[in-house]
């Protein structure tokens, strides 16, 4: 017979995962954004001495890898960077078992993968927080960095018109979720085949988002204070030639930017393809804030790490 525990165990709280923007209320997203903003201009705490973040990449990365690594180190912690291919995962060990084992070594796990089911399985089985570092479904860390960038340049985003032009991909989907949570109108211009999925549109409408879906870039961009696009072929995509043909009318060029608000900013998560989704004149021109946007991955991810680990 088991002996009764002398001291009642403390209740175990579920880990604070950061998987999709729709999972969080406006107050939580605002707390992360405001913390990130404060930490761009002032010294911040280093609360994570002795703690380790695992970064797992099934797909390539420049910004996500370096910005998470630097963020965790600047917060006083350590990182281990892993490639899914080099782990036993690559020989068939399950994600669930990997999650259970890593949870005994590290304090948080960031995963980049092209199958969202893997992220969900990791989160369901890890006893430490799991962060979405991009899946084919979404890229929430990127979009919080984008919103921080918008607010640094143009003030609070609530009520401000945002336009997405091109493939309604993972980044666009996180933008729609942000629009619903943070209260700004968003217009998406894409070819019919690459429009936002019906499930996302239904969720956004039920959540009160002001979402316009159109095939006309000029209609989407009219009066917008932020114009966004992304690569025509994401890491999870095939059919590059077909996508190029479908998306050729969706390049963000100077003529399209001229339809936006006079002080509109241009954003792109990078990597960019000049002469495809954006003209060099726009991405290298005065409206472009893409380098601030890239820098803000570092600031916003510090705040995300602080939130998932309970420091804010
Ligand atoms: N924007 C972004 O996530 O870039 P990487 O693919 O380089 O991480
Ligand atoms: N939509 C792009 C974003 C890269 C950061 C991709 O998934 O490849």
mmCIF file of C-alpha atoms and ligand atoms in Angstrom:
data_model
loop_
_atom_site.group_PDB
_atom_site.id
_atom_site.type_symbol
_atom_site.label_atom_id
_atom_site.label_comp_id
_atom_site.label_asym_id
_atom_site.label_seq_id
_atom_site.Cartn_x
_atom_site.Cartn_y
_atom_site.Cartn_z
ATOM 1 C CA UNK A 1 0.000 0.000 0.000
ATOM 2 C CA UNK A 2 1.353 3.455 -0.848
ATOM 3 C CA UNK A 3 2.187 5.712 2.064
ATOM 4 C CA UNK A 4 0.224 8.945 2.179
ATOM 5 C CA UNK A 5 2.359 11.929 1.222
ATOM 6 C CA UNK A 6 3.244 13.971 4.283
ATOM 7 C CA UNK A 7 2.941 17.245 2.412
ATOM 8 C CA UNK A 8 0.292 17.794 -0.212
ATOM 9 C CA UNK A 9 1.946 18.287 -3.607
ATOM 10 C CA UNK A 10 1.604 21.794 -5.027
ATOM 11 C CA UNK A 11 -0.907 21.840 -7.909
ATOM 12 C CA UNK A 12 0.936 21.542 -11.217
ATOM 13 C CA UNK A 13 -0.094 24.325 -13.571
ATOM 14 C CA UNK A 14 -0.196 23.492 -17.297
ATOM 15 C CA UNK A 15 2.702 25.025 -19.222
ATOM 16 C CA UNK A 16 2.151 28.393 -20.902
ATOM 17 C CA UNK A 17 2.502 27.387 -24.557
ATOM 18 C CA UNK A 18 2.766 30.037 -27.295
ATOM 19 C CA UNK A 19 1.342 28.274 -30.343
ATOM 20 C CA UNK A 20 -1.077 30.669 -32.040
ATOM 21 C CA UNK A 21 -2.215 34.240 -31.475
ATOM 22 C CA UNK A 22 -5.854 33.138 -31.321
ATOM 23 C CA UNK A 23 -5.061 31.189 -28.120
ATOM 24 C CA UNK A 24 -4.403 34.429 -26.220
ATOM 25 C CA UNK A 25 -6.605 37.320 -25.174
ATOM 26 C CA UNK A 26 -5.830 40.934 -26.001
ATOM 27 C CA UNK A 27 -4.497 41.605 -22.489
ATOM 28 C CA UNK A 28 -1.848 38.881 -22.790
ATOM 29 C CA UNK A 29 -0.758 39.974 -26.271
ATOM 30 C CA UNK A 30 -0.645 43.579 -25.054
ATOM 31 C CA UNK A 31 1.461 42.593 -22.034
ATOM 32 C CA UNK A 32 3.988 40.859 -24.333
ATOM 33 C CA UNK A 33 4.063 43.794 -26.788
ATOM 34 C CA UNK A 34 4.409 46.429 -24.069
ATOM 35 C CA UNK A 35 7.170 44.475 -22.342
ATOM 36 C CA UNK A 36 9.013 44.102 -25.651
ATOM 37 C CA UNK A 37 8.688 47.810 -26.345
ATOM 38 C CA UNK A 38 9.985 48.741 -22.887
ATOM 39 C CA UNK A 39 12.936 46.362 -23.273
ATOM 40 C CA UNK A 40 13.993 47.957 -26.592
ATOM 41 C CA UNK A 41 14.771 51.231 -24.799
ATOM 42 C CA UNK A 42 15.741 50.298 -21.238
ATOM 43 C CA UNK A 43 17.821 47.699 -19.422
ATOM 44 C CA UNK A 44 15.818 44.559 -18.727
ATOM 45 C CA UNK A 45 16.119 41.849 -16.072
ATOM 46 C CA UNK A 46 18.156 38.664 -16.591
ATOM 47 C CA UNK A 47 15.838 36.216 -14.837
ATOM 48 C CA UNK A 48 16.817 32.966 -16.569
ATOM 49 C CA UNK A 49 20.223 32.039 -15.102
ATOM 50 C CA UNK A 50 20.433 28.245 -15.047
ATOM 51 C CA UNK A 51 17.552 27.836 -17.492
ATOM 52 C CA UNK A 52 17.821 26.406 -20.997
ATOM 53 C CA UNK A 53 15.759 26.847 -24.158
ATOM 54 C CA UNK A 54 15.809 24.103 -26.829
ATOM 55 C CA UNK A 55 15.475 25.334 -30.420
ATOM 56 C CA UNK A 56 14.456 22.575 -32.849
ATOM 57 C CA UNK A 57 14.539 23.236 -36.581
ATOM 58 C CA UNK A 58 13.021 20.878 -39.155
ATOM 59 C CA UNK A 59 13.346 23.729 -41.684
ATOM 60 C CA UNK A 60 16.003 26.402 -42.383
ATOM 61 C CA UNK A 61 16.121 29.684 -40.471
ATOM 62 C CA UNK A 62 18.300 32.750 -40.108
ATOM 63 C CA UNK A 63 16.244 35.255 -38.070
ATOM 64 C CA UNK A 64 14.322 32.861 -35.826
ATOM 65 C CA UNK A 65 17.394 30.881 -34.894
ATOM 66 C CA UNK A 66 19.688 33.802 -34.143
ATOM 67 C CA UNK A 67 17.088 36.042 -32.499
ATOM 68 C CA UNK A 68 15.869 33.305 -30.110
ATOM 69 C CA UNK A 69 19.437 32.332 -29.259
ATOM 70 C CA UNK A 70 20.475 35.917 -28.537
ATOM 71 C CA UNK A 71 17.192 36.639 -26.699
ATOM 72 C CA UNK A 72 17.621 33.733 -24.273
ATOM 73 C CA UNK A 73 21.270 34.608 -23.633
ATOM 74 C CA UNK A 74 20.429 38.293 -23.039
ATOM 75 C CA UNK A 75 17.887 37.120 -20.442
ATOM 76 C CA UNK A 76 20.682 35.237 -18.649
ATOM 77 C CA UNK A 77 19.778 31.752 -19.909
ATOM 78 C CA UNK A 78 21.316 29.163 -22.200
ATOM 79 C CA UNK A 79 20.207 27.460 -25.440
ATOM 80 C CA UNK A 80 20.664 24.191 -27.253
ATOM 81 C CA UNK A 81 20.058 24.314 -31.008
ATOM 82 C CA UNK A 82 18.915 21.064 -32.621
ATOM 83 C CA UNK A 83 18.022 19.904 -36.084
ATOM 84 C CA UNK A 84 15.110 17.455 -36.280
ATOM 85 C CA UNK A 85 17.109 15.436 -38.837
ATOM 86 C CA UNK A 86 20.043 14.913 -36.459
ATOM 87 C CA UNK A 87 17.865 13.792 -33.552
ATOM 88 C CA UNK A 88 16.402 10.311 -33.033
ATOM 89 C CA UNK A 89 13.231 11.942 -34.386
ATOM 90 C CA UNK A 90 14.824 11.472 -37.789
ATOM 91 C CA UNK A 91 14.921 7.677 -37.112
ATOM 92 C CA UNK A 92 11.330 7.398 -35.976
ATOM 93 C CA UNK A 93 11.300 8.293 -32.258
ATOM 94 C CA UNK A 94 7.916 9.856 -31.624
ATOM 95 C CA UNK A 95 7.377 13.536 -31.028
ATOM 96 C CA UNK A 96 5.522 12.629 -27.828
ATOM 97 C CA UNK A 97 8.500 10.730 -26.390
ATOM 98 C CA UNK A 98 10.870 13.475 -27.520
ATOM 99 C CA UNK A 99 8.682 16.036 -25.737
ATOM 100 C CA UNK A 100 8.681 14.019 -22.506
ATOM 101 C CA UNK A 101 12.465 13.573 -22.557
ATOM 102 C CA UNK A 102 13.318 17.171 -23.456
ATOM 103 C CA UNK A 103 10.997 18.381 -20.692
ATOM 104 C CA UNK A 104 13.364 16.682 -18.182
ATOM 105 C CA UNK A 105 16.359 18.670 -19.496
ATOM 106 C CA UNK A 106 15.177 22.077 -20.663
ATOM 107 C CA UNK A 107 12.802 24.797 -19.478
ATOM 108 C CA UNK A 108 11.149 25.651 -22.822
ATOM 109 C CA UNK A 109 11.084 24.271 -26.369
ATOM 110 C CA UNK A 110 10.782 26.224 -29.629
ATOM 111 C CA UNK A 111 9.891 24.157 -32.706
ATOM 112 C CA UNK A 112 9.956 25.107 -36.401
ATOM 113 C CA UNK A 113 8.318 22.474 -38.577
ATOM 114 C CA UNK A 114 6.264 22.199 -41.757
ATOM 115 C CA UNK A 115 3.657 19.946 -40.113
ATOM 116 C CA UNK A 116 1.559 21.676 -37.495
ATOM 117 C CA UNK A 117 0.472 18.264 -36.161
ATOM 118 C CA UNK A 118 4.047 17.857 -34.875
ATOM 119 C CA UNK A 119 3.843 21.128 -32.970
ATOM 120 C CA UNK A 120 0.496 20.137 -31.476
ATOM 121 C CA UNK A 121 1.875 16.727 -30.418
ATOM 122 C CA UNK A 122 4.917 18.391 -28.855
ATOM 123 C CA UNK A 123 2.687 20.778 -26.899
ATOM 124 C CA UNK A 124 0.315 18.004 -25.800
ATOM 125 C CA UNK A 125 3.177 15.965 -24.323
ATOM 126 C CA UNK A 126 5.710 18.515 -23.068
ATOM 127 C CA UNK A 127 5.566 19.571 -19.433
ATOM 128 C CA UNK A 128 7.457 22.775 -20.283
ATOM 129 C CA UNK A 129 6.239 25.609 -22.545
ATOM 130 C CA UNK A 130 6.341 25.049 -26.315
ATOM 131 C CA UNK A 131 6.734 28.001 -28.705
ATOM 132 C CA UNK A 132 5.737 27.953 -32.384
ATOM 133 C CA UNK A 133 8.765 29.072 -34.398
ATOM 134 C CA UNK A 134 6.783 28.728 -37.676
ATOM 135 C CA UNK A 135 4.596 26.007 -39.116
ATOM 136 C CA UNK A 136 2.790 25.834 -42.441
ATOM 137 C CA UNK A 137 -0.255 27.155 -40.502
ATOM 138 C CA UNK A 138 1.119 30.189 -38.697
ATOM 139 C CA UNK A 139 4.048 32.328 -37.563
ATOM 140 C CA UNK A 140 2.909 34.108 -34.402
ATOM 141 C CA UNK A 141 6.338 35.332 -33.189
ATOM 142 C CA UNK A 142 6.833 37.082 -36.526
ATOM 143 C CA UNK A 143 3.495 38.862 -36.372
ATOM 144 C CA UNK A 144 4.010 40.162 -32.838
ATOM 145 C CA UNK A 145 7.358 41.572 -34.029
ATOM 146 C CA UNK A 146 5.530 43.152 -36.981
ATOM 147 C CA UNK A 147 2.953 44.765 -34.699
ATOM 148 C CA UNK A 148 5.681 46.102 -32.417
ATOM 149 C CA UNK A 149 7.277 47.627 -35.526
ATOM 150 C CA UNK A 150 3.990 49.183 -36.660
ATOM 151 C CA UNK A 151 3.435 50.738 -33.239
ATOM 152 C CA UNK A 152 6.991 52.123 -33.022
ATOM 153 C CA UNK A 153 6.476 53.923 -36.342
ATOM 154 C CA UNK A 154 2.775 54.805 -36.358
ATOM 155 C CA UNK A 155 1.363 54.428 -32.826
ATOM 156 C CA UNK A 156 -1.323 52.071 -31.503
ATOM 157 C CA UNK A 157 -2.520 49.600 -34.139
ATOM 158 C CA UNK A 158 -6.127 49.370 -32.901
ATOM 159 C CA UNK A 159 -8.405 50.726 -35.620
ATOM 160 C CA UNK A 160 -5.592 51.124 -38.201
ATOM 161 C CA UNK A 161 -6.057 49.535 -41.634
ATOM 162 C CA UNK A 162 -3.613 46.770 -42.605
ATOM 163 C CA UNK A 163 -3.349 45.183 -46.079
ATOM 164 C CA UNK A 164 -1.801 41.848 -47.034
ATOM 165 C CA UNK A 165 -1.065 41.264 -50.737
ATOM 166 C CA UNK A 166 -0.169 37.853 -52.219
ATOM 167 C CA UNK A 167 -0.287 34.330 -50.819
ATOM 168 C CA UNK A 168 -2.496 34.141 -47.699
ATOM 169 C CA UNK A 169 0.180 32.000 -46.061
ATOM 170 C CA UNK A 170 1.255 31.222 -42.504
ATOM 171 C CA UNK A 171 2.289 34.827 -41.758
ATOM 172 C CA UNK A 172 -0.962 36.215 -43.212
ATOM 173 C CA UNK A 173 -2.976 33.794 -41.089
ATOM 174 C CA UNK A 174 -1.319 34.994 -37.891
ATOM 175 C CA UNK A 175 -2.042 38.574 -39.018
ATOM 176 C CA UNK A 176 -5.752 37.732 -39.298
ATOM 177 C CA UNK A 177 -5.704 36.289 -35.778
ATOM 178 C CA UNK A 178 -3.958 39.432 -34.502
ATOM 179 C CA UNK A 179 -6.550 41.637 -36.207
ATOM 180 C CA UNK A 180 -9.330 39.847 -34.352
ATOM 181 C CA UNK A 181 -7.571 40.013 -30.997
ATOM 182 C CA UNK A 182 -6.174 43.567 -31.197
ATOM 183 C CA UNK A 183 -9.050 45.258 -33.032
ATOM 184 C CA UNK A 184 -7.801 46.505 -36.390
ATOM 185 C CA UNK A 185 -9.273 46.010 -39.879
ATOM 186 C CA UNK A 186 -7.351 43.770 -42.269
ATOM 187 C CA UNK A 187 -7.773 43.303 -46.025
ATOM 188 C CA UNK A 188 -6.240 40.335 -47.837
ATOM 189 C CA UNK A 189 -5.770 40.358 -51.619
ATOM 190 C CA UNK A 190 -4.878 36.966 -53.098
ATOM 191 C CA UNK A 191 -5.767 34.789 -56.053
ATOM 192 C CA UNK A 192 -8.750 32.543 -55.250
ATOM 193 C CA UNK A 193 -6.592 29.421 -54.903
ATOM 194 C CA UNK A 194 -4.330 31.088 -52.341
ATOM 195 C CA UNK A 195 -7.002 32.898 -50.324
ATOM 196 C CA UNK A 196 -7.298 32.505 -46.536
ATOM 197 C CA UNK A 197 -8.889 29.171 -45.547
ATOM 198 C CA UNK A 198 -12.629 29.168 -44.800
ATOM 199 C CA UNK A 199 -12.030 27.974 -41.233
ATOM 200 C CA UNK A 200 -9.824 31.008 -40.501
ATOM 201 C CA UNK A 201 -12.328 33.450 -42.034
ATOM 202 C CA UNK A 202 -15.194 31.902 -40.055
ATOM 203 C CA UNK A 203 -13.167 32.037 -36.829
ATOM 204 C CA UNK A 204 -12.153 35.650 -37.489
ATOM 205 C CA UNK A 205 -15.681 36.747 -38.218
ATOM 206 C CA UNK A 206 -17.000 34.996 -35.097
ATOM 207 C CA UNK A 207 -14.234 36.688 -33.089
ATOM 208 C CA UNK A 208 -15.355 40.102 -34.368
ATOM 209 C CA UNK A 209 -12.564 40.777 -36.873
ATOM 210 C CA UNK A 210 -13.120 43.280 -39.666
ATOM 211 C CA UNK A 211 -11.747 41.108 -42.485
ATOM 212 C CA UNK A 212 -12.000 41.892 -46.198
ATOM 213 C CA UNK A 213 -10.980 39.125 -48.617
ATOM 214 C CA UNK A 214 -10.560 40.258 -52.223
ATOM 215 C CA UNK A 215 -8.708 39.343 -55.412
ATOM 216 C CA UNK A 216 -7.871 43.020 -56.076
ATOM 217 C CA UNK A 217 -4.624 44.362 -54.545
ATOM 218 C CA UNK A 218 -5.700 47.990 -55.191
ATOM 219 C CA UNK A 219 -8.893 47.461 -53.187
ATOM 220 C CA UNK A 220 -7.011 45.892 -50.273
ATOM 221 C CA UNK A 221 -4.330 48.561 -50.132
ATOM 222 C CA UNK A 222 -6.604 51.634 -50.481
ATOM 223 C CA UNK A 223 -5.851 53.929 -47.526
ATOM 224 C CA UNK A 224 -3.947 51.232 -45.573
ATOM 225 C CA UNK A 225 -1.293 52.334 -43.092
ATOM 226 C CA UNK A 226 0.641 49.092 -43.441
ATOM 227 C CA UNK A 227 1.187 46.996 -46.574
ATOM 228 C CA UNK A 228 2.591 43.486 -46.189
ATOM 229 C CA UNK A 229 3.642 40.676 -48.458
ATOM 230 C CA UNK A 230 5.766 37.523 -48.302
ATOM 231 C CA UNK A 231 7.465 35.024 -50.578
ATOM 232 C CA UNK A 232 5.381 33.401 -53.283
ATOM 233 C CA UNK A 233 6.748 29.957 -52.358
ATOM 234 C CA UNK A 234 6.897 29.150 -48.647
ATOM 235 C CA UNK A 235 9.058 26.387 -47.204
ATOM 236 C CA UNK A 236 6.117 23.970 -47.055
ATOM 237 C CA UNK A 237 5.014 24.644 -50.659
ATOM 238 C CA UNK A 238 5.575 22.810 -53.936
ATOM 239 C CA UNK A 239 4.428 23.940 -57.406
ATOM 240 C CA UNK A 240 6.731 26.960 -57.549
ATOM 241 C CA UNK A 241 6.044 27.681 -61.232
ATOM 242 C CA UNK A 242 2.293 27.583 -60.782
ATOM 243 C CA UNK A 243 2.490 29.888 -57.763
ATOM 244 C CA UNK A 244 4.644 32.369 -59.672
ATOM 245 C CA UNK A 245 2.054 32.451 -62.465
ATOM 246 C CA UNK A 246 -0.841 32.931 -60.061
ATOM 247 C CA UNK A 247 0.899 35.596 -57.999
ATOM 248 C CA UNK A 248 2.547 37.687 -60.738
ATOM 249 C CA UNK A 249 -0.261 40.323 -60.577
ATOM 250 C CA UNK A 250 0.277 40.655 -56.811
ATOM 251 C CA UNK A 251 3.722 42.256 -56.699
ATOM 252 C CA UNK A 252 3.924 45.176 -54.237
ATOM 253 C CA UNK A 253 5.446 47.940 -56.357
ATOM 254 C CA UNK A 254 5.564 51.733 -56.099
ATOM 255 C CA UNK A 255 2.260 52.157 -57.972
ATOM 256 C CA UNK A 256 0.489 49.907 -55.470
ATOM 257 C CA UNK A 257 2.137 51.598 -52.459
ATOM 258 C CA UNK A 258 0.921 54.962 -53.815
ATOM 259 C CA UNK A 259 -2.667 53.794 -53.141
ATOM 260 C CA UNK A 260 -1.931 53.305 -49.429
ATOM 261 C CA UNK A 261 -1.988 56.104 -46.819
ATOM 262 C CA UNK A 262 0.742 58.718 -47.405
ATOM 263 C CA UNK A 263 2.644 57.610 -44.274
ATOM 264 C CA UNK A 264 2.096 53.869 -44.851
ATOM 265 C CA UNK A 265 4.874 51.460 -43.946
ATOM 266 C CA UNK A 266 5.897 48.386 -45.941
ATOM 267 C CA UNK A 267 6.732 45.171 -44.098
ATOM 268 C CA UNK A 268 8.051 41.749 -45.135
ATOM 269 C CA UNK A 269 9.095 39.000 -42.711
ATOM 270 C CA UNK A 270 12.102 38.146 -44.929
ATOM 271 C CA UNK A 271 13.739 36.419 -46.719
ATOM 272 C CA UNK A 272 12.582 38.582 -49.679
ATOM 273 C CA UNK A 273 12.761 38.065 -53.435
ATOM 274 C CA UNK A 274 13.178 41.445 -55.132
ATOM 275 C CA UNK A 275 11.349 41.589 -58.447
ATOM 276 C CA UNK A 276 8.890 38.871 -57.347
ATOM 277 C CA UNK A 277 6.575 39.625 -54.412
ATOM 278 C CA UNK A 278 8.079 43.113 -53.955
ATOM 279 C CA UNK A 279 9.978 45.533 -56.166
ATOM 280 C CA UNK A 280 13.447 46.619 -55.062
ATOM 281 C CA UNK A 281 12.181 50.207 -55.168
ATOM 282 C CA UNK A 282 9.669 49.450 -52.396
ATOM 283 C CA UNK A 283 11.653 47.149 -50.104
ATOM 284 C CA UNK A 284 14.732 49.374 -50.335
ATOM 285 C CA UNK A 285 12.694 52.607 -50.338
ATOM 286 C CA UNK A 286 11.595 55.084 -47.644
ATOM 287 C CA UNK A 287 8.369 53.315 -46.646
ATOM 288 C CA UNK A 288 10.152 50.053 -45.883
ATOM 289 C CA UNK A 289 10.698 49.179 -42.206
ATOM 290 C CA UNK A 290 11.915 45.627 -42.812
ATOM 291 C CA UNK A 291 15.197 45.971 -40.876
ATOM 292 C CA UNK A 292 13.398 47.299 -37.777
ATOM 293 C CA UNK A 293 10.958 44.429 -38.249
ATOM 294 C CA UNK A 294 13.803 41.894 -38.298
ATOM 295 C CA UNK A 295 15.388 43.488 -35.186
ATOM 296 C CA UNK A 296 12.084 43.331 -33.366
ATOM 297 C CA UNK A 297 12.065 39.532 -33.517
ATOM 298 C CA UNK A 298 14.753 39.763 -30.824
ATOM 299 C CA UNK A 299 12.820 42.160 -28.581
ATOM 300 C CA UNK A 300 9.442 40.482 -28.924
ATOM 301 C CA UNK A 301 10.852 36.995 -28.371
ATOM 302 C CA UNK A 302 12.489 38.125 -25.129
ATOM 303 C CA UNK A 303 9.021 39.144 -23.970
ATOM 304 C CA UNK A 304 7.490 35.872 -25.235
ATOM 305 C CA UNK A 305 10.140 33.891 -23.315
ATOM 306 C CA UNK A 306 9.450 35.989 -20.218
ATOM 307 C CA UNK A 307 5.721 35.306 -20.580
ATOM 308 C CA UNK A 308 5.935 31.551 -21.162
ATOM 309 C CA UNK A 309 8.358 31.183 -18.233
ATOM 310 C CA UNK A 310 6.176 33.250 -15.919
ATOM 311 C CA UNK A 311 8.513 36.235 -15.517
ATOM 312 C CA UNK A 312 5.915 38.758 -16.740
HETATM 313 N N1 LIG B 1 11.199 35.681 -40.844
HETATM 314 C C1 LIG B 1 11.733 34.509 -40.437
HETATM 315 O O1 LIG B 1 11.143 33.744 -39.671
HETATM 316 O O2 LIG B 1 12.988 34.299 -40.918
HETATM 317 P P1 LIG B 1 13.842 32.955 -40.805
HETATM 318 O O3 LIG B 1 13.212 31.922 -41.704
HETATM 319 O O4 LIG B 1 15.211 33.353 -41.258
HETATM 320 O O5 LIG B 1 13.835 32.484 -39.374
HETATM 321 N N1 LIG B 2 6.015 32.142 -45.455
HETATM 322 C C1 LIG B 2 7.429 31.882 -45.317
HETATM 323 C C2 LIG B 2 7.961 32.579 -44.126
HETATM 324 C C3 LIG B 2 9.442 32.414 -43.906
HETATM 325 C C4 LIG B 2 9.923 33.081 -42.667
HETATM 326 C C5 LIG B 2 7.669 30.389 -45.227
HETATM 327 O O1 LIG B 2 6.905 29.701 -44.556
HETATM 328 O O2 LIG B 2 8.605 29.899 -45.865
#
